[in-house]
C-alpha positions as YAML, in Angstrom:
chain: A
units: angstrom
residues:
- id: 1
  name: UNK
  ca: [31.31, -2.37, 51.38]
- id: 2
  name: UNK
  ca: [32.67, -3.76, 48.77]
- id: 3
  name: UNK
  ca: [32.81, -1.68, 44.70]
- id: 4
  name: UNK
  ca: [30.95, -3.54, 43.81]
- id: 5
  name: UNK
  ca: [28.03, -2.65, 45.98]
- id: 6
  name: UNK
  ca: [28.81, 0.91, 45.60]
- id: 7
  name: UNK
  ca: [27.80, 0.55, 42.36]
- id: 8
  name: UNK
  ca: [24.46, -1.95, 42.05]
- id: 9
  name: UNK
  ca: [21.65, 0.21, 44.26]
- id: 10
  name: UNK
  ca: [19.84, -2.02, 46.72]
- id: 11
  name: UNK
  ca: [17.56, -3.90, 46.71]
- id: 12
  name: UNK
  ca: [14.67, -2.18, 48.57]
- id: 13
  name: UNK
  ca: [15.02, 0.57, 46.17]
- id: 14
  name: UNK
  ca: [12.37, -1.24, 43.58]
- id: 15
  name: UNK
  ca: [11.58, 2.15, 41.71]
- id: 16
  name: UNK
  ca: [15.98, 3.22, 40.99]
- id: 17
  name: UNK
  ca: [16.37, -0.66, 39.72]
- id: 18
  name: UNK
  ca: [13.36, -0.12, 37.97]
- id: 19
  name: UNK
  ca: [14.17, 3.21, 36.15]
- id: 20
  name: UNK
  ca: [17.30, 1.66, 35.90]
- id: 21
  name: UNK
  ca: [16.27, -2.09, 33.62]
- id: 22
  name: UNK
  ca: [13.95, 1.18, 31.77]
- id: 23
  name: UNK
  ca: [16.74, 3.39, 30.68]
- id: 24
  name: UNK
  ca: [19.56, 0.23, 29.91]
- id: 25
  name: UNK
  ca: [16.97, -1.41, 28.03]
- id: 26
  name: UNK
  ca: [16.09, 1.99, 25.70]
- id: 27
  name: UNK
  ca: [20.01, 2.46, 24.58]
- id: 28
  name: UNK
  ca: [20.13, -1.17, 24.36]
- id: 29
  name: UNK
  ca: [17.44, -1.33, 21.83]
- id: 30
  name: UNK
  ca: [18.34, 2.06, 20.02]
- id: 31
  name: UNK
  ca: [22.14, 1.02, 19.63]
- id: 32
  name: UNK
  ca: [20.95, -1.86, 18.08]
- id: 33
  name: UNK
  ca: [18.09, -0.70, 16.17]
- id: 34
  name: UNK
  ca: [20.64, 1.66, 14.77]
- id: 35
  name: UNK
  ca: [23.52, -0.79, 14.31]
- id: 36
  name: UNK
  ca: [20.75, -2.92, 11.83]
- id: 37
  name: UNK
  ca: [18.68, -0.66, 11.20]
- id: 38
  name: UNK
  ca: [20.00, 3.17, 10.31]
- id: 39
  name: UNK
  ca: [18.44, 5.93, 9.35]
- id: 40
  name: UNK
  ca: [16.59, 5.80, 6.37]
- id: 41
  name: UNK
  ca: [18.25, 7.46, 3.15]
- id: 42
  name: UNK
  ca: [15.83, 10.27, 1.71]
- id: 43
  name: UNK
  ca: [15.16, 8.23, -1.33]
- id: 44
  name: UNK
  ca: [13.78, 5.25, -1.73]
- id: 45
  name: UNK
  ca: [13.17, 3.91, -4.96]
- id: 46
  name: UNK
  ca: [11.31, 1.89, -6.76]
- id: 47
  name: UNK
  ca: [11.60, -1.22, -9.28]
- id: 48
  name: UNK
  ca: [12.39, 0.12, -11.76]
- id: 49
  name: UNK
  ca: [15.33, 1.52, -11.09]
- id: 50
  name: UNK
  ca: [17.18, -0.87, -9.05]
- id: 51
  name: UNK
  ca: [15.65, -3.83, -9.08]
- id: 52
  name: UNK
  ca: [13.63, -5.69, -13.18]
- id: 53
  name: UNK
  ca: [16.93, -3.98, -15.14]
- id: 54
  name: UNK
  ca: [18.35, -6.71, -12.58]
- id: 55
  name: UNK
  ca: [16.00, -9.45, -13.58]
- id: 56
  name: UNK
  ca: [16.20, -11.55, -17.11]
- id: 57
  name: UNK
  ca: [13.71, -11.11, -19.71]
- id: 58
  name: UNK
  ca: [11.56, -14.39, -18.49]
- id: 59
  name: UNK
  ca: [11.13, -12.85, -14.59]
- id: 60
  name: UNK
  ca: [9.51, -9.79, -16.70]
- id: 61
  name: UNK
  ca: [7.19, -12.11, -17.63]
- id: 62
  name: UNK
  ca: [6.11, -13.41, -14.86]
- id: 63
  name: UNK
  ca: [5.66, -10.17, -12.71]
- id: 64
  name: UNK
  ca: [1.55, -9.46, -11.97]
- id: 65
  name: UNK
  ca: [2.27, -5.71, -12.32]
- id: 66
  name: UNK
  ca: [4.16, -5.08, -15.65]
- id: 67
  name: UNK
  ca: [5.15, -1.60, -16.51]
- id: 68
  name: UNK
  ca: [2.42, -2.51, -19.36]
- id: 69
  name: UNK
  ca: [-0.47, -2.90, -17.03]
- id: 70
  name: UNK
  ca: [-2.37, -0.11, -19.23]
- id: 71
  name: UNK
  ca: [-1.24, 1.45, -22.09]
- id: 72
  name: UNK
  ca: [0.11, 5.39, -22.17]
- id: 73
  name: UNK
  ca: [2.73, 5.15, -19.35]
- id: 74
  name: UNK
  ca: [5.64, 7.97, -18.60]
- id: 75
  name: UNK
  ca: [7.39, 8.39, -15.38]
- id: 76
  name: UNK
  ca: [7.71, 11.82, -13.79]
- id: 77
  name: UNK
  ca: [10.86, 13.02, -12.14]
- id: 78
  name: UNK
  ca: [9.93, 14.64, -9.32]
- id: 79
  name: UNK
  ca: [11.72, 16.63, -6.31]
- id: 80
  name: UNK
  ca: [10.01, 13.83, -4.40]
- id: 81
  name: UNK
  ca: [10.92, 10.71, -6.48]
- id: 82
  name: UNK
  ca: [9.47, 9.31, -10.08]
- id: 83
  name: UNK
  ca: [6.33, 8.87, -10.22]
- id: 84
  name: UNK
  ca: [4.64, 6.51, -12.43]
- id: 85
  name: UNK
  ca: [1.81, 7.61, -14.07]
- id: 86
  name: UNK
  ca: [-1.01, 6.24, -16.90]
- id: 87
  name: UNK
  ca: [-2.75, 8.56, -19.28]
- id: 88
  name: UNK
  ca: [-5.29, 6.91, -21.48]
- id: 89
  name: UNK
  ca: [-8.62, 7.34, -23.82]
- id: 90
  name: UNK
  ca: [-9.29, 9.16, -26.30]
- id: 91
  name: UNK
  ca: [-8.00, 13.36, -26.31]
- id: 92
  name: UNK
  ca: [-11.42, 15.17, -26.23]
- id: 93
  name: UNK
  ca: [-13.45, 12.62, -23.34]
- id: 94
  name: UNK
  ca: [-14.48, 13.57, -20.58]
- id: 95
  name: UNK
  ca: [-11.14, 13.49, -18.00]
- id: 96
  name: UNK
  ca: [-11.57, 10.79, -15.25]
- id: 97
  name: UNK
  ca: [-8.80, 10.57, -12.52]
- id: 98
  name: UNK
  ca: [-8.10, 6.86, -10.12]
- id: 99
  name: UNK
  ca: [-6.66, 7.79, -7.24]
- id: 100
  name: UNK
  ca: [-5.43, 3.59, -4.71]
- id: 101
  name: UNK
  ca: [-5.67, 2.39, -1.33]
- id: 102
  name: UNK
  ca: [-3.42, 2.22, 0.79]
- id: 103
  name: UNK
  ca: [-1.51, -1.56, -0.03]
- id: 104
  name: UNK
  ca: [-2.61, -1.55, -3.82]
- id: 105
  name: UNK
  ca: [-0.54, 0.28, -6.47]
- id: 106
  name: UNK
  ca: [-3.21, 1.36, -9.46]
- id: 107
  name: UNK
  ca: [-4.08, -1.59, -10.31]
- id: 108
  name: UNK
  ca: [-7.27, -1.52, -8.11]
- id: 109
  name: UNK
  ca: [-8.75, 0.74, -10.63]
- id: 110
  name: UNK
  ca: [-8.39, -1.23, -13.33]
- id: 111
  name: UNK
  ca: [-12.25, -2.68, -14.55]
- id: 112
  name: UNK
  ca: [-13.64, 0.51, -13.56]
- id: 113
  name: UNK
  ca: [-10.29, 2.68, -15.47]
- id: 114
  name: UNK
  ca: [-11.04, 0.74, -18.96]
- id: 115
  name: UNK
  ca: [-14.75, 0.70, -18.78]
- id: 116
  name: UNK
  ca: [-14.46, 4.42, -18.09]
- id: 117
  name: UNK
  ca: [-12.45, 4.30, -21.63]
- id: 118
  name: UNK
  ca: [-14.30, 2.49, -22.66]
- id: 119
  name: UNK
  ca: [-18.05, 3.90, -21.92]
- id: 120
  name: UNK
  ca: [-20.02, 3.54, -24.74]
- id: 121
  name: UNK
  ca: [-21.88, 7.40, -24.94]
- id: 122
  name: UNK
  ca: [-19.26, 9.15, -23.41]
- id: 123
  name: UNK
  ca: [-15.46, 7.43, -24.35]
- id: 124
  name: UNK
  ca: [-13.13, 8.74, -21.31]
- id: 125
  name: UNK
  ca: [-10.02, 10.29, -21.05]
- id: 126
  name: UNK
  ca: [-8.53, 8.34, -18.00]
- id: 127
  name: UNK
  ca: [-4.95, 8.82, -15.99]
- id: 128
  name: UNK
  ca: [-4.12, 6.59, -13.54]
- id: 129
  name: UNK
  ca: [-0.49, 6.43, -10.84]
- id: 130
  name: UNK
  ca: [1.26, 4.71, -8.12]
- id: 131
  name: UNK
  ca: [0.96, 6.46, -4.80]
- id: 132
  name: UNK
  ca: [5.35, 7.49, -3.32]
- id: 133
  name: UNK
  ca: [5.80, 4.00, -2.50]
- id: 134
  name: UNK
  ca: [3.42, 2.29, -4.57]
- id: 135
  name: UNK
  ca: [4.26, -0.10, -7.53]
- id: 136
  name: UNK
  ca: [5.91, 1.16, -9.82]
- id: 137
  name: UNK
  ca: [6.03, 5.26, -8.11]
- id: 138
  name: UNK
  ca: [9.42, 5.51, -5.81]
- id: 139
  name: UNK
  ca: [8.89, 6.14, -1.77]
- id: 140
  name: UNK
  ca: [10.39, 10.01, -0.91]
- id: 141
  name: UNK
  ca: [10.83, 8.60, 3.44]
- id: 142
  name: UNK
  ca: [12.28, 11.26, 4.63]
- id: 143
  name: UNK
  ca: [8.32, 12.86, 4.22]
- id: 144
  name: UNK
  ca: [5.12, 12.62, 6.27]
- id: 145
  name: UNK
  ca: [2.57, 10.62, 3.88]
- id: 146
  name: UNK
  ca: [0.03, 12.62, 4.74]
- id: 147
  name: UNK
  ca: [-2.66, 14.94, 3.10]
- id: 148
  name: UNK
  ca: [-0.04, 16.93, 1.52]
- id: 149
  name: UNK
  ca: [2.22, 15.13, 0.06]
- id: 150
  name: UNK
  ca: [-0.20, 13.19, -1.86]
- id: 151
  name: UNK
  ca: [-1.95, 16.04, -2.51]
- id: 152
  name: UNK
  ca: [0.93, 17.98, -4.26]
- id: 153
  name: UNK
  ca: [1.59, 14.41, -5.84]
- id: 154
  name: UNK
  ca: [-2.01, 14.55, -7.19]
- id: 155
  name: UNK
  ca: [-1.29, 17.73, -8.93]
- id: 156
  name: UNK
  ca: [2.23, 16.69, -10.29]
- id: 157
  name: UNK
  ca: [1.17, 14.08, -12.25]
- id: 158
  name: UNK
  ca: [-1.69, 16.98, -14.07]
- id: 159
  name: UNK
  ca: [0.97, 18.89, -14.55]
- id: 160
  name: UNK
  ca: [3.05, 16.47, -16.55]
- id: 161
  name: UNK
  ca: [0.16, 15.62, -18.49]
- id: 162
  name: UNK
  ca: [0.62, 17.10, -22.42]
- id: 163
  name: UNK
  ca: [-3.31, 17.83, -22.40]
- id: 164
  name: UNK
  ca: [-4.93, 20.86, -20.29]
- id: 165
  name: UNK
  ca: [-6.07, 18.84, -16.56]
- id: 166
  name: UNK
  ca: [-7.16, 22.39, -14.89]
- id: 167
  name: UNK
  ca: [-8.57, 25.59, -15.09]
- id: 168
  name: UNK
  ca: [-12.52, 26.45, -14.86]
- id: 169
  name: UNK
  ca: [-12.41, 25.00, -18.11]
- id: 170
  name: UNK
  ca: [-11.06, 21.47, -17.93]
- id: 171
  name: UNK
  ca: [-12.28, 20.44, -15.43]
- id: 172
  name: UNK
  ca: [-12.06, 17.04, -14.10]
- id: 173
  name: UNK
  ca: [-13.89, 13.88, -12.16]
- id: 174
  name: UNK
  ca: [-12.41, 12.78, -10.01]
- id: 175
  name: UNK
  ca: [-12.28, 9.31, -8.01]
- id: 176
  name: UNK
  ca: [-10.80, 8.28, -5.13]
- id: 177
  name: UNK
  ca: [-10.60, 4.22, -3.42]
- id: 178
  name: UNK
  ca: [-9.91, 3.46, 0.31]
- id: 179
  name: UNK
  ca: [-7.13, 6.28, 1.37]
- id: 180
  name: UNK
  ca: [-7.41, 7.34, -2.51]
- id: 181
  name: UNK
  ca: [-10.96, 8.54, -1.47]
- id: 182
  name: UNK
  ca: [-9.25, 10.92, 1.67]
- id: 183
  name: UNK
  ca: [-6.90, 11.82, -0.41]
- id: 184
  name: UNK
  ca: [-9.27, 12.50, -3.12]
- id: 185
  name: UNK
  ca: [-11.70, 14.49, -0.19]
- id: 186
  name: UNK
  ca: [-8.70, 17.31, 0.84]
- id: 187
  name: UNK
  ca: [-7.91, 17.76, -3.24]
- id: 188
  name: UNK
  ca: [-11.56, 18.37, -4.05]
- id: 189
  name: UNK
  ca: [-11.84, 20.78, -0.77]
- id: 190
  name: UNK
  ca: [-8.25, 21.82, -1.26]
- id: 191
  name: UNK
  ca: [-8.98, 23.06, -5.50]
- id: 192
  name: UNK
  ca: [-12.41, 23.46, -5.98]
- id: 193
  name: UNK
  ca: [-12.92, 24.52, -9.32]
- id: 194
  name: UNK
  ca: [-10.59, 21.63, -10.15]
- id: 195
  name: UNK
  ca: [-13.71, 19.28, -9.95]
- id: 196
  name: UNK
  ca: [-16.97, 18.85, -11.20]
- id: 197
  name: UNK
  ca: [-17.44, 14.97, -10.24]
- id: 198
  name: UNK
  ca: [-15.52, 14.13, -7.39]
- id: 199
  name: UNK
  ca: [-16.30, 9.82, -6.62]
- id: 200
  name: UNK
  ca: [-15.81, 8.80, -2.90]
- id: 201
  name: UNK
  ca: [-15.45, 4.92, -3.00]
- id: 202
  name: UNK
  ca: [-15.36, 3.52, 0.70]
- id: 203
  name: UNK
  ca: [-13.03, 6.96, 1.26]
- id: 204
  name: UNK
  ca: [-10.64, 6.35, 4.27]
- id: 205
  name: UNK
  ca: [-11.27, 9.41, 6.84]
- id: 206
  name: UNK
  ca: [-13.77, 8.54, 9.02]
- id: 207
  name: UNK
  ca: [-12.82, 5.27, 9.97]
- id: 208
  name: UNK
  ca: [-13.32, 4.93, 13.73]
- id: 209
  name: UNK
  ca: [-9.47, 4.50, 15.91]
- id: 210
  name: UNK
  ca: [-11.45, 1.97, 17.76]
- id: 211
  name: UNK
  ca: [-11.16, -0.04, 14.94]
- id: 212
  name: UNK
  ca: [-7.95, -0.37, 15.33]
- id: 213
  name: UNK
  ca: [-7.94, -1.44, 18.25]
- id: 214
  name: UNK
  ca: [-6.16, 2.38, 21.10]
- id: 215
  name: UNK
  ca: [-3.02, -0.04, 21.94]
- id: 216
  name: UNK
  ca: [-2.17, -1.81, 18.49]
- id: 217
  name: UNK
  ca: [-2.35, 2.34, 16.91]
- id: 218
  name: UNK
  ca: [-0.37, 3.94, 19.78]
- id: 219
  name: UNK
  ca: [2.23, 1.63, 18.17]
- id: 220
  name: UNK
  ca: [2.40, 2.53, 14.70]
- id: 221
  name: UNK
  ca: [1.64, 6.21, 16.02]
- id: 222
  name: UNK
  ca: [3.78, 7.57, 18.76]
- id: 223
  name: UNK
  ca: [7.61, 6.06, 17.52]
- id: 224
  name: UNK
  ca: [7.73, 4.31, 20.68]
- id: 225
  name: UNK
  ca: [8.98, 1.10, 19.11]
- id: 226
  name: UNK
  ca: [11.93, 1.13, 17.53]
- id: 227
  name: UNK
  ca: [12.06, 1.85, 13.04]
- id: 228
  name: UNK
  ca: [14.03, -1.05, 12.20]
- id: 229
  name: UNK
  ca: [11.47, -3.34, 14.54]
- id: 230
  name: UNK
  ca: [8.19, -2.28, 13.39]
- id: 231
  name: UNK
  ca: [9.34, -2.56, 9.90]
- id: 232
  name: UNK
  ca: [9.81, -6.38, 10.33]
- id: 233
  name: UNK
  ca: [6.51, -6.41, 12.03]
- id: 234
  name: UNK
  ca: [4.72, -4.89, 8.57]
- id: 235
  name: UNK
  ca: [7.02, -6.87, 6.58]
- id: 236
  name: UNK
  ca: [6.31, -10.20, 8.43]
- id: 237
  name: UNK
  ca: [2.01, -9.32, 9.13]
- id: 238
  name: UNK
  ca: [2.15, -7.96, 4.60]
- id: 239
  name: UNK
  ca: [3.49, -11.41, 3.94]
- id: 240
  name: UNK
  ca: [-0.43, -13.08, 4.16]
- id: 241
  name: UNK
  ca: [-0.81, -15.47, 1.73]
- id: 242
  name: UNK
  ca: [-3.01, -16.97, -0.70]
- id: 243
  name: UNK
  ca: [-5.90, -19.04, 1.12]
- id: 244
  name: UNK
  ca: [-6.28, -21.52, -0.59]
- id: 245
  name: UNK
  ca: [-10.65, -23.49, -2.22]
- id: 246
  name: UNK
  ca: [-10.28, -26.60, -0.39]
- id: 247
  name: UNK
  ca: [-13.66, -27.99, 1.55]
- id: 248
  name: UNK
  ca: [-12.52, -25.64, 4.45]
- id: 249
  name: UNK
  ca: [-12.86, -22.72, 2.95]
- id: 250
  name: UNK
  ca: [-16.15, -22.11, 4.65]
- id: 251
  name: UNK
  ca: [-14.85, -22.85, 8.37]
- id: 252
  name: UNK
  ca: [-11.27, -20.36, 7.41]
- id: 253
  name: UNK
  ca: [-13.45, -17.61, 5.83]
- id: 254
  name: UNK
  ca: [-15.72, -17.49, 9.23]
- id: 255
  name: UNK
  ca: [-12.72, -17.62, 11.50]
- id: 256
  name: UNK
  ca: [-10.97, -15.25, 9.21]
- id: 257
  name: UNK
  ca: [-13.78, -12.54, 9.87]
- id: 258
  name: UNK
  ca: [-14.57, -13.39, 13.88]
- id: 259
  name: UNK
  ca: [-11.10, -12.69, 13.26]
- id: 260
  name: UNK
  ca: [-10.82, -9.01, 11.86]
- id: 261
  name: UNK
  ca: [-11.97, -6.55, 14.11]
- id: 262
  name: UNK
  ca: [-8.91, -7.95, 16.95]
- id: 263
  name: UNK
  ca: [-6.89, -7.22, 13.92]
- id: 264
  name: UNK
  ca: [-3.61, -4.58, 13.61]
- id: 265
  name: UNK
  ca: [-3.73, -1.47, 11.02]
- id: 266
  name: UNK
  ca: [-1.52, -2.75, 7.99]
- id: 267
  name: UNK
  ca: [-3.85, -6.45, 7.76]
- id: 268
  name: UNK
  ca: [-7.06, -4.77, 8.29]
- id: 269
  name: UNK
  ca: [-5.93, -2.88, 5.38]
- id: 270
  name: UNK
  ca: [-4.12, -4.71, 3.50]
- id: 271
  name: UNK
  ca: [-7.01, -7.87, 3.08]
- id: 272
  name: UNK
  ca: [-9.81, -5.40, 2.48]
- id: 273
  name: UNK
  ca: [-8.30, -4.12, -0.25]
- id: 274
  name: UNK
  ca: [-7.27, -6.94, -1.49]
- id: 275
  name: UNK
  ca: [-8.71, -10.44, -2.01]
- id: 276
  name: UNK
  ca: [-8.29, -13.90, -0.73]
- id: 277
  name: UNK
  ca: [-9.31, -17.65, -2.77]
- id: 278
  name: UNK
  ca: [-12.62, -17.08, -1.33]
- id: 279
  name: UNK
  ca: [-14.32, -14.38, 0.37]
- id: 280
  name: UNK
  ca: [-16.66, -14.55, 3.48]
- id: 281
  name: UNK
  ca: [-18.26, -17.27, 2.50]
- id: 282
  name: UNK
  ca: [-16.08, -19.45, 1.36]
- id: 283
  name: UNK
  ca: [-17.00, -18.23, -2.64]
- id: 284
  name: UNK
  ca: [-14.44, -18.61, -5.39]
- id: 285
  name: UNK
  ca: [-13.29, -15.05, -6.14]
- id: 286
  name: UNK
  ca: [-11.95, -13.23, -9.34]
- id: 287
  name: UNK
  ca: [-8.51, -13.85, -11.15]
- id: 288
  name: UNK
  ca: [-8.56, -9.31, -10.96]
- id: 289
  name: UNK
  ca: [-8.81, -10.18, -7.20]
- id: 290
  name: UNK
  ca: [-5.97, -12.41, -6.95]
- id: 291
  name: UNK
  ca: [-3.86, -10.50, -8.88]
- id: 292
  name: UNK
  ca: [-4.01, -7.01, -7.11]
- id: 293
  name: UNK
  ca: [-3.22, -9.49, -4.16]
- id: 294
  name: UNK
  ca: [0.06, -11.13, -5.78]
- id: 295
  name: UNK
  ca: [0.34, -7.89, -6.95]
- id: 296
  name: UNK
  ca: [0.74, -6.62, -2.73]
- id: 297
  name: UNK
  ca: [3.25, -9.64, -2.19]
- id: 298
  name: UNK
  ca: [5.00, -8.40, -5.95]
- id: 299
  name: UNK
  ca: [6.06, -5.29, -3.72]
- id: 300
  name: UNK
  ca: [6.93, -6.83, -1.00]
- id: 301
  name: UNK
  ca: [9.65, -8.34, -2.70]
- id: 302
  name: UNK
  ca: [11.18, -5.61, -5.44]
- id: 303
  name: UNK
  ca: [10.20, -1.57, -3.87]
- id: 304
  name: UNK
  ca: [12.82, -0.96, -1.00]
- id: 305
  name: UNK
  ca: [10.88, 1.93, 0.00]
- id: 306
  name: UNK
  ca: [7.26, 0.40, 0.25]
- id: 307
  name: UNK
  ca: [6.75, -1.18, 3.75]
- id: 308
  name: UNK
  ca: [7.90, 2.35, 5.11]
- id: 309
  name: UNK
  ca: [5.36, 3.71, 2.89]
- id: 310
  name: UNK
  ca: [2.25, 1.55, 4.41]
- id: 311
  name: UNK
  ca: [4.00, 2.10, 7.77]
- id: 312
  name: UNK
  ca: [3.86, 6.24, 7.43]
- id: 313
  name: UNK
  ca: [1.01, 6.58, 6.08]
- id: 314
  name: UNK
  ca: [-1.00, 4.58, 8.22]
- id: 315
  name: UNK
  ca: [1.15, 7.09, 10.80]
- id: 316
  name: UNK
  ca: [0.48, 9.66, 8.90]
- id: 317
  name: UNK
  ca: [-2.19, 9.73, 5.68]
- id: 318
  name: UNK
  ca: [-5.95, 11.05, 6.05]
- id: 319
  name: UNK
  ca: [-7.39, 7.49, 7.80]
- id: 320
  name: UNK
  ca: [-9.26, 8.67, 10.50]
- id: 321
  name: UNK
  ca: [-10.55, 12.04, 12.45]
- id: 322
  name: UNK
  ca: [-10.98, 13.98, 9.44]
- id: 323
  name: UNK
  ca: [-13.94, 15.78, 10.17]
- id: 324
  name: UNK
  ca: [-12.89, 19.43, 8.92]
- id: 325
  name: UNK
  ca: [-11.94, 17.92, 5.31]
- id: 326
  name: UNK
  ca: [-15.51, 16.22, 5.08]
- id: 327
  name: UNK
  ca: [-17.58, 18.55, 6.61]
- id: 328
  name: UNK
  ca: [-16.26, 21.46, 3.34]
- id: 329
  name: UNK
  ca: [-17.41, 18.95, 1.22]
- id: 330
  name: UNK
  ca: [-20.90, 20.40, 1.70]
- id: 331
  name: UNK
  ca: [-19.68, 23.45, 0.13]
- id: 332
  name: UNK
  ca: [-20.06, 22.06, -3.14]
- id: 333
  name: UNK
  ca: [-23.71, 21.33, -3.21]
- id: 334
  name: UNK
  ca: [-23.55, 24.84, -3.28]
- id: 335
  name: UNK
  ca: [-22.02, 24.91, -6.84]
- id: 336
  name: UNK
  ca: [-23.95, 23.98, -9.87]
- id: 337
  name: UNK
  ca: [-23.62, 21.73, -11.47]
- id: 338
  name: UNK
  ca: [-20.89, 19.67, -9.36]
- id: 339
  name: UNK
  ca: [-21.70, 16.24, -8.15]
- id: 340
  name: UNK
  ca: [-20.48, 14.31, -4.52]
- id: 341
  name: UNK
  ca: [-20.85, 10.46, -5.15]
- id: 342
  name: UNK
  ca: [-20.08, 7.81, -1.92]
- id: 343
  name: UNK
  ca: [-20.73, 4.58, -2.46]
- id: 344
  name: UNK
  ca: [-20.00, 1.97, 0.39]
- id: 345
  name: UNK
  ca: [-20.05, -1.71, 0.67]
- id: 346
  name: UNK
  ca: [-22.96, -3.72, 2.31]
- id: 347
  name: UNK
  ca: [-20.29, -6.38, 4.33]
- id: 348
  name: UNK
  ca: [-16.89, -3.96, 4.47]
- id: 349
  name: UNK
  ca: [-16.10, -4.48, 7.69]
- id: 350
  name: UNK
  ca: [-13.13, -1.28, 7.30]
- id: 351
  name: UNK
  ca: [-14.86, 1.98, 5.95]
- id: 352
  name: UNK
  ca: [-18.26, 0.13, 8.09]
- id: 353
  name: UNK
  ca: [-20.90, 1.71, 5.81]
- id: 354
  name: UNK
  ca: [-23.28, 1.52, 9.08]
- id: 355
  name: UNK
  ca: [-20.66, 3.48, 10.73]
- id: 356
  name: UNK
  ca: [-19.94, 6.26, 8.39]
- id: 357
  name: UNK
  ca: [-24.31, 6.95, 8.15]
- id: 358
  name: UNK
  ca: [-23.61, 8.25, 12.05]
- id: 359
  name: UNK
  ca: [-20.14, 9.40, 11.55]
- id: 360
  name: UNK
  ca: [-20.49, 11.18, 8.37]
- id: 361
  name: UNK
  ca: [-24.11, 11.48, 6.61]
- id: 362
  name: UNK
  ca: [-25.00, 14.25, 8.80]
- id: 363
  name: UNK
  ca: [-21.64, 16.44, 8.22]
- id: 364
  name: UNK
  ca: [-23.27, 16.12, 4.28]
- id: 365
  name: UNK
  ca: [-26.78, 17.15, 4.83]
- id: 366
  name: UNK
  ca: [-27.27, 20.33, 2.28]
- id: 367
  name: UNK
  ca: [-24.28, 19.61, 0.47]
- id: 368
  name: UNK
  ca: [-26.70, 17.66, -1.70]
- id: 369
  name: UNK
  ca: [-24.97, 14.52, -2.07]
- id: 370
  name: UNK
  ca: [-25.11, 11.07, -3.57]
- id: 371
  name: UNK
  ca: [-24.86, 8.16, -1.04]
- id: 372
  name: UNK
  ca: [-25.30, 4.82, -1.69]
- id: 373
  name: UNK
  ca: [-24.62, 1.17, -0.32]
- id: 374
  name: UNK
  ca: [-23.69, -1.08, -3.10]
- id: 375
  name: UNK
  ca: [-23.02, -4.82, -2.49]
- id: 376
  name: UNK
  ca: [-18.94, -6.70, -1.18]
- id: 377
  name: UNK
  ca: [-17.00, -5.45, 0.68]
- id: 378
  name: UNK
  ca: [-14.25, -3.68, 1.18]
- id: 379
  name: UNK
  ca: [-12.96, -4.64, -2.27]
- id: 380
  name: UNK
  ca: [-16.03, -3.27, -4.11]
- id: 381
  name: UNK
  ca: [-14.71, -1.53, -6.55]
- id: 382
  name: UNK
  ca: [-13.18, -4.34, -8.02]
- id: 383
  name: UNK
  ca: [-15.79, -7.57, -7.30]
- id: 384
  name: UNK
  ca: [-18.77, -5.24, -7.96]
- id: 385
  name: UNK
  ca: [-17.18, -2.31, -11.13]
- id: 386
  name: UNK
  ca: [-20.35, -2.90, -13.35]
- id: 387
  name: UNK
  ca: [-22.74, -2.07, -10.32]
- id: 388
  name: UNK
  ca: [-20.87, 0.04, -9.07]
- id: 389
  name: UNK
  ca: [-20.44, 2.37, -13.11]
- id: 390
  name: UNK
  ca: [-24.31, 2.45, -12.97]
- id: 391
  name: UNK
  ca: [-24.36, 4.29, -9.75]
- id: 392
  name: UNK
  ca: [-21.48, 6.87, -11.40]
- id: 393
  name: UNK
  ca: [-22.96, 6.88, -14.89]
- id: 394
  name: UNK
  ca: [-26.16, 7.77, -13.20]
- id: 395
  name: UNK
  ca: [-25.26, 11.00, -11.13]
- id: 396
  name: UNK
  ca: [-23.42, 11.86, -14.71]
- id: 397
  name: UNK
  ca: [-26.34, 12.03, -16.10]
- id: 398
  name: UNK
  ca: [-25.53, 8.91, -18.44]
- id: 399
  name: UNK
  ca: [-27.15, 6.87, -18.10]
- id: 400
  name: UNK
  ca: [-26.60, 3.02, -18.12]
- id: 401
  name: UNK
  ca: [-22.75, 2.10, -18.76]
...
């Protein structure tokens, strides 16, 4: 037997060959991942401290999401990194806190926030903030982006205010959208005395896992593939260009809608929370919707922690299987005067109203929950903001907005 034959197993021993090949491949992937994508630092900073200080003034003016997009901006330094918070409106008005979704900064709440801050009969004190890894907030990359992290971020944002937002006499109104709805649910059931009125707009938490596909979900959540590979794949998915309004718009939109069910989680969330130039029927989108999609692109280019925060949310955030938290919402119905409102979009393919009616509504029986379905898809807080405000103000006893 030659030396070569001694080290190479007999070709008839297939299981051993397969095992050896798999081991070598796995080891090679690990080494390459370490070389090209070393472990993440504990903190990935927002563009405020990395890119923006180096940009010329003319480039800063071109940004879709600027540092002065909302009044009352402040940057809150925390053990988890810096958080961008906005607070404006009359100091004596009803207090309303917004929590946005997974792929965008807090600008998706623009119409609702400005409308409530300028409400004709009940002008509100409004607070918005960028979730970790979005907009102008840092990404604590060494922590799971789960409900605990984001509930803590809400508490930090509240504590940073010069006004008192907590206590039985200062209960505020909480509005959560998409991922923010799942986070808001956890906050409301964890600190019931702090929340007077809870509004959940297309809330995550009960999205059916099958919506993402079993294999795709396992790839995103199991850690089977190297982080560097997943980072590149996710970034590519998020770099979806805006479609133009051409003669082929309607046909393209129909095909896009048909293929939606087969998309991976990254594509589904970013396409649901943002908008193309045309909707599913080929109709033109609003200027605000186009701006929000461009803001996602801005995060991809400028925020070194955005992609990793997005991936971390797909793994750990309260997007699915949150029955325990939602069941506890029933207890809010026993507190006199407190309201819980769930608003869904009739054409939403991500937070499907029919699926939620079947899966979630039975859990809330006896909880005095207002359940409404409005026009639009998952992005209805932008496209149908006025209709949402009518529902919200009616529940709050404010009449028409």
